[in-house]
PDB file of C-alpha atoms in Angstrom:
ATOM      1  CA  ASP A   1     -94.642 -46.067 -29.401  1.00  0.00           C
ATOM      2  CA  LEU A   2     -95.554 -49.664 -28.544  1.00  0.00           C
ATOM      3  CA  THR A   3     -92.606 -51.024 -30.513  1.00  0.00           C
ATOM      4  CA  GLU A   4     -90.148 -48.921 -28.561  1.00  0.00           C
ATOM      5  CA  GLY A   5     -91.866 -48.378 -25.215  1.00  0.00           C
ATOM      6  CA  LEU A   6     -93.374 -51.800 -24.631  1.00  0.00           C
ATOM      7  CA  LEU A   7     -91.468 -54.247 -26.814  1.00  0.00           C
ATOM      8  CA  GLY A   8     -88.117 -52.471 -26.459  1.00  0.00           C
ATOM      9  CA  VAL A   9     -86.993 -52.482 -30.106  1.00  0.00           C
ATOM     10  CA  VAL A  10     -85.542 -49.059 -30.929  1.00  0.00           C
ATOM     11  CA  PRO A  11     -84.385 -48.278 -34.483  1.00  0.00           C
ATOM     12  CA  THR A  12     -81.092 -46.383 -34.656  1.00  0.00           C
ATOM     13  CA  ALA A  13     -80.785 -46.333 -38.467  1.00  0.00           C
ATOM     14  CA  PRO A  14     -83.331 -45.986 -41.278  1.00  0.00           C
ATOM     15  CA  GLY A  15     -85.313 -49.115 -42.154  1.00  0.00           C
ATOM     16  CA  TYR A  16     -84.338 -50.820 -38.878  1.00  0.00           C
ATOM     17  CA  ALA A  17     -80.879 -51.588 -40.348  1.00  0.00           C
ATOM     18  CA  ARG A  18     -79.519 -51.005 -36.815  1.00  0.00           C
ATOM     19  CA  ILE A  19     -81.497 -51.433 -33.613  1.00  0.00           C
ATOM     20  CA  ARG A  20     -81.157 -51.452 -29.857  1.00  0.00           C
ATOM     21  CA  PHE A  21     -83.126 -54.032 -27.874  1.00  0.00           C
ATOM     22  CA  VAL A  22     -84.008 -52.681 -24.432  1.00  0.00           C
ATOM     23  CA  PRO A  23     -86.692 -55.007 -23.044  1.00  0.00           C
ATOM     24  CA  GLY A  24     -88.648 -54.620 -19.840  1.00  0.00           C
ATOM     25  CA  ALA A  25     -88.851 -50.835 -19.545  1.00  0.00           C
ATOM     26  CA  ALA A  26     -92.569 -50.980 -18.662  1.00  0.00           C
ATOM     27  CA  LYS A  27     -92.331 -52.138 -15.025  1.00  0.00           C
ATOM     28  CA  GLU A  28     -96.038 -53.003 -14.707  1.00  0.00           C
ATOM     29  CA  ILE A  29     -95.919 -55.421 -17.669  1.00  0.00           C
ATOM     30  CA  SER A  30     -94.764 -59.026 -17.175  1.00  0.00           C
ATOM     31  CA  TRP A  31     -94.192 -59.945 -20.829  1.00  0.00           C
ATOM     32  CA  ALA A  32     -94.334 -58.669 -24.406  1.00  0.00           C
ATOM     33  CA  LYS A  33     -93.986 -60.247 -27.849  1.00  0.00           C
ATOM     34  CA  GLY A  34     -94.121 -58.743 -31.306  1.00  0.00           C
ATOM     35  CA  VAL A  35     -93.122 -58.910 -34.956  1.00  0.00           C
ATOM     36  CA  ILE A  36     -91.788 -55.846 -36.740  1.00  0.00           C
ATOM     37  CA  PRO A  37     -91.774 -55.926 -40.553  1.00  0.00           C
ATOM     38  CA  THR A  38     -88.722 -54.184 -42.041  1.00  0.00           C
ATOM     39  CA  PRO A  39     -87.280 -53.830 -45.548  1.00  0.00           C
ATOM     40  CA  LEU A  40     -84.730 -56.534 -44.601  1.00  0.00           C
ATOM     41  CA  GLY A  41     -87.303 -58.971 -43.176  1.00  0.00           C
ATOM     42  CA  LYS A  42     -89.140 -59.562 -39.909  1.00  0.00           C
ATOM     43  CA  ILE A  43     -87.712 -58.778 -36.478  1.00  0.00           C
ATOM     44  CA  VAL A  44     -89.259 -61.077 -33.865  1.00  0.00           C
ATOM     45  CA  ALA A  45     -88.755 -59.924 -30.290  1.00  0.00           C
ATOM     46  CA  SER A  46     -90.096 -60.962 -26.922  1.00  0.00           C
ATOM     47  CA  TRP A  47     -89.299 -60.734 -23.246  1.00  0.00           C
ATOM     48  CA  ARG A  48     -90.744 -61.909 -19.956  1.00  0.00           C
ATOM     49  CA  ARG A  49     -90.108 -61.279 -16.287  1.00  0.00           C
ATOM     50  CA  GLU A  50     -89.038 -64.041 -13.957  1.00  0.00           C
ATOM     51  CA  GLY A  51     -88.756 -62.482 -10.518  1.00  0.00           C
ATOM     52  CA  ASP A  52     -86.222 -59.674 -10.831  1.00  0.00           C
ATOM     53  CA  LYS A  53     -84.841 -60.991 -14.126  1.00  0.00           C
ATOM     54  CA  ILE A  54     -85.801 -60.077 -17.677  1.00  0.00           C
ATOM     55  CA  ILE A  55     -85.527 -62.972 -20.147  1.00  0.00           C
ATOM     56  CA  PRO A  56     -85.116 -61.447 -23.645  1.00  0.00           C
ATOM     57  CA  GLU A  57     -85.351 -63.171 -27.030  1.00  0.00           C
ATOM     58  CA  ILE A  58     -84.787 -61.578 -30.417  1.00  0.00           C
ATOM     59  CA  SER A  59     -84.409 -62.828 -33.970  1.00  0.00           C
ATOM     60  CA  VAL A  60     -83.332 -60.429 -36.698  1.00  0.00           C
ATOM     61  CA  PRO A  61     -82.938 -60.890 -40.439  1.00  0.00           C
ATOM     62  CA  LYS A  62     -79.524 -60.895 -42.079  1.00  0.00           C
ATOM     63  CA  GLY A  63     -78.231 -57.337 -42.396  1.00  0.00           C
ATOM     64  CA  VAL A  64     -79.791 -55.999 -39.186  1.00  0.00           C
ATOM     65  CA  VAL A  65     -77.242 -55.025 -36.536  1.00  0.00           C
ATOM     66  CA  VAL A  66     -78.241 -55.227 -32.865  1.00  0.00           C
ATOM     67  CA  GLU A  67     -76.285 -52.612 -30.919  1.00  0.00           C
ATOM     68  CA  GLU A  68     -75.197 -53.102 -27.326  1.00  0.00           C
TER      69      GLU A  68
END
């Protein structure tokens, strides 16, 4: 729940082979950062609020597709 609800990394295929990154859904939180271990390697994701903007950052291992 924290991975999806707070961090915003949502798996759309088994083993996190495909993901969606939807940061900032928790309006009362100003930032989040996390590492998700997967069979393909570590996904490192973070985001922070700056005023009305969300500044996202994500690094995925080779083979992981980030969907729009």
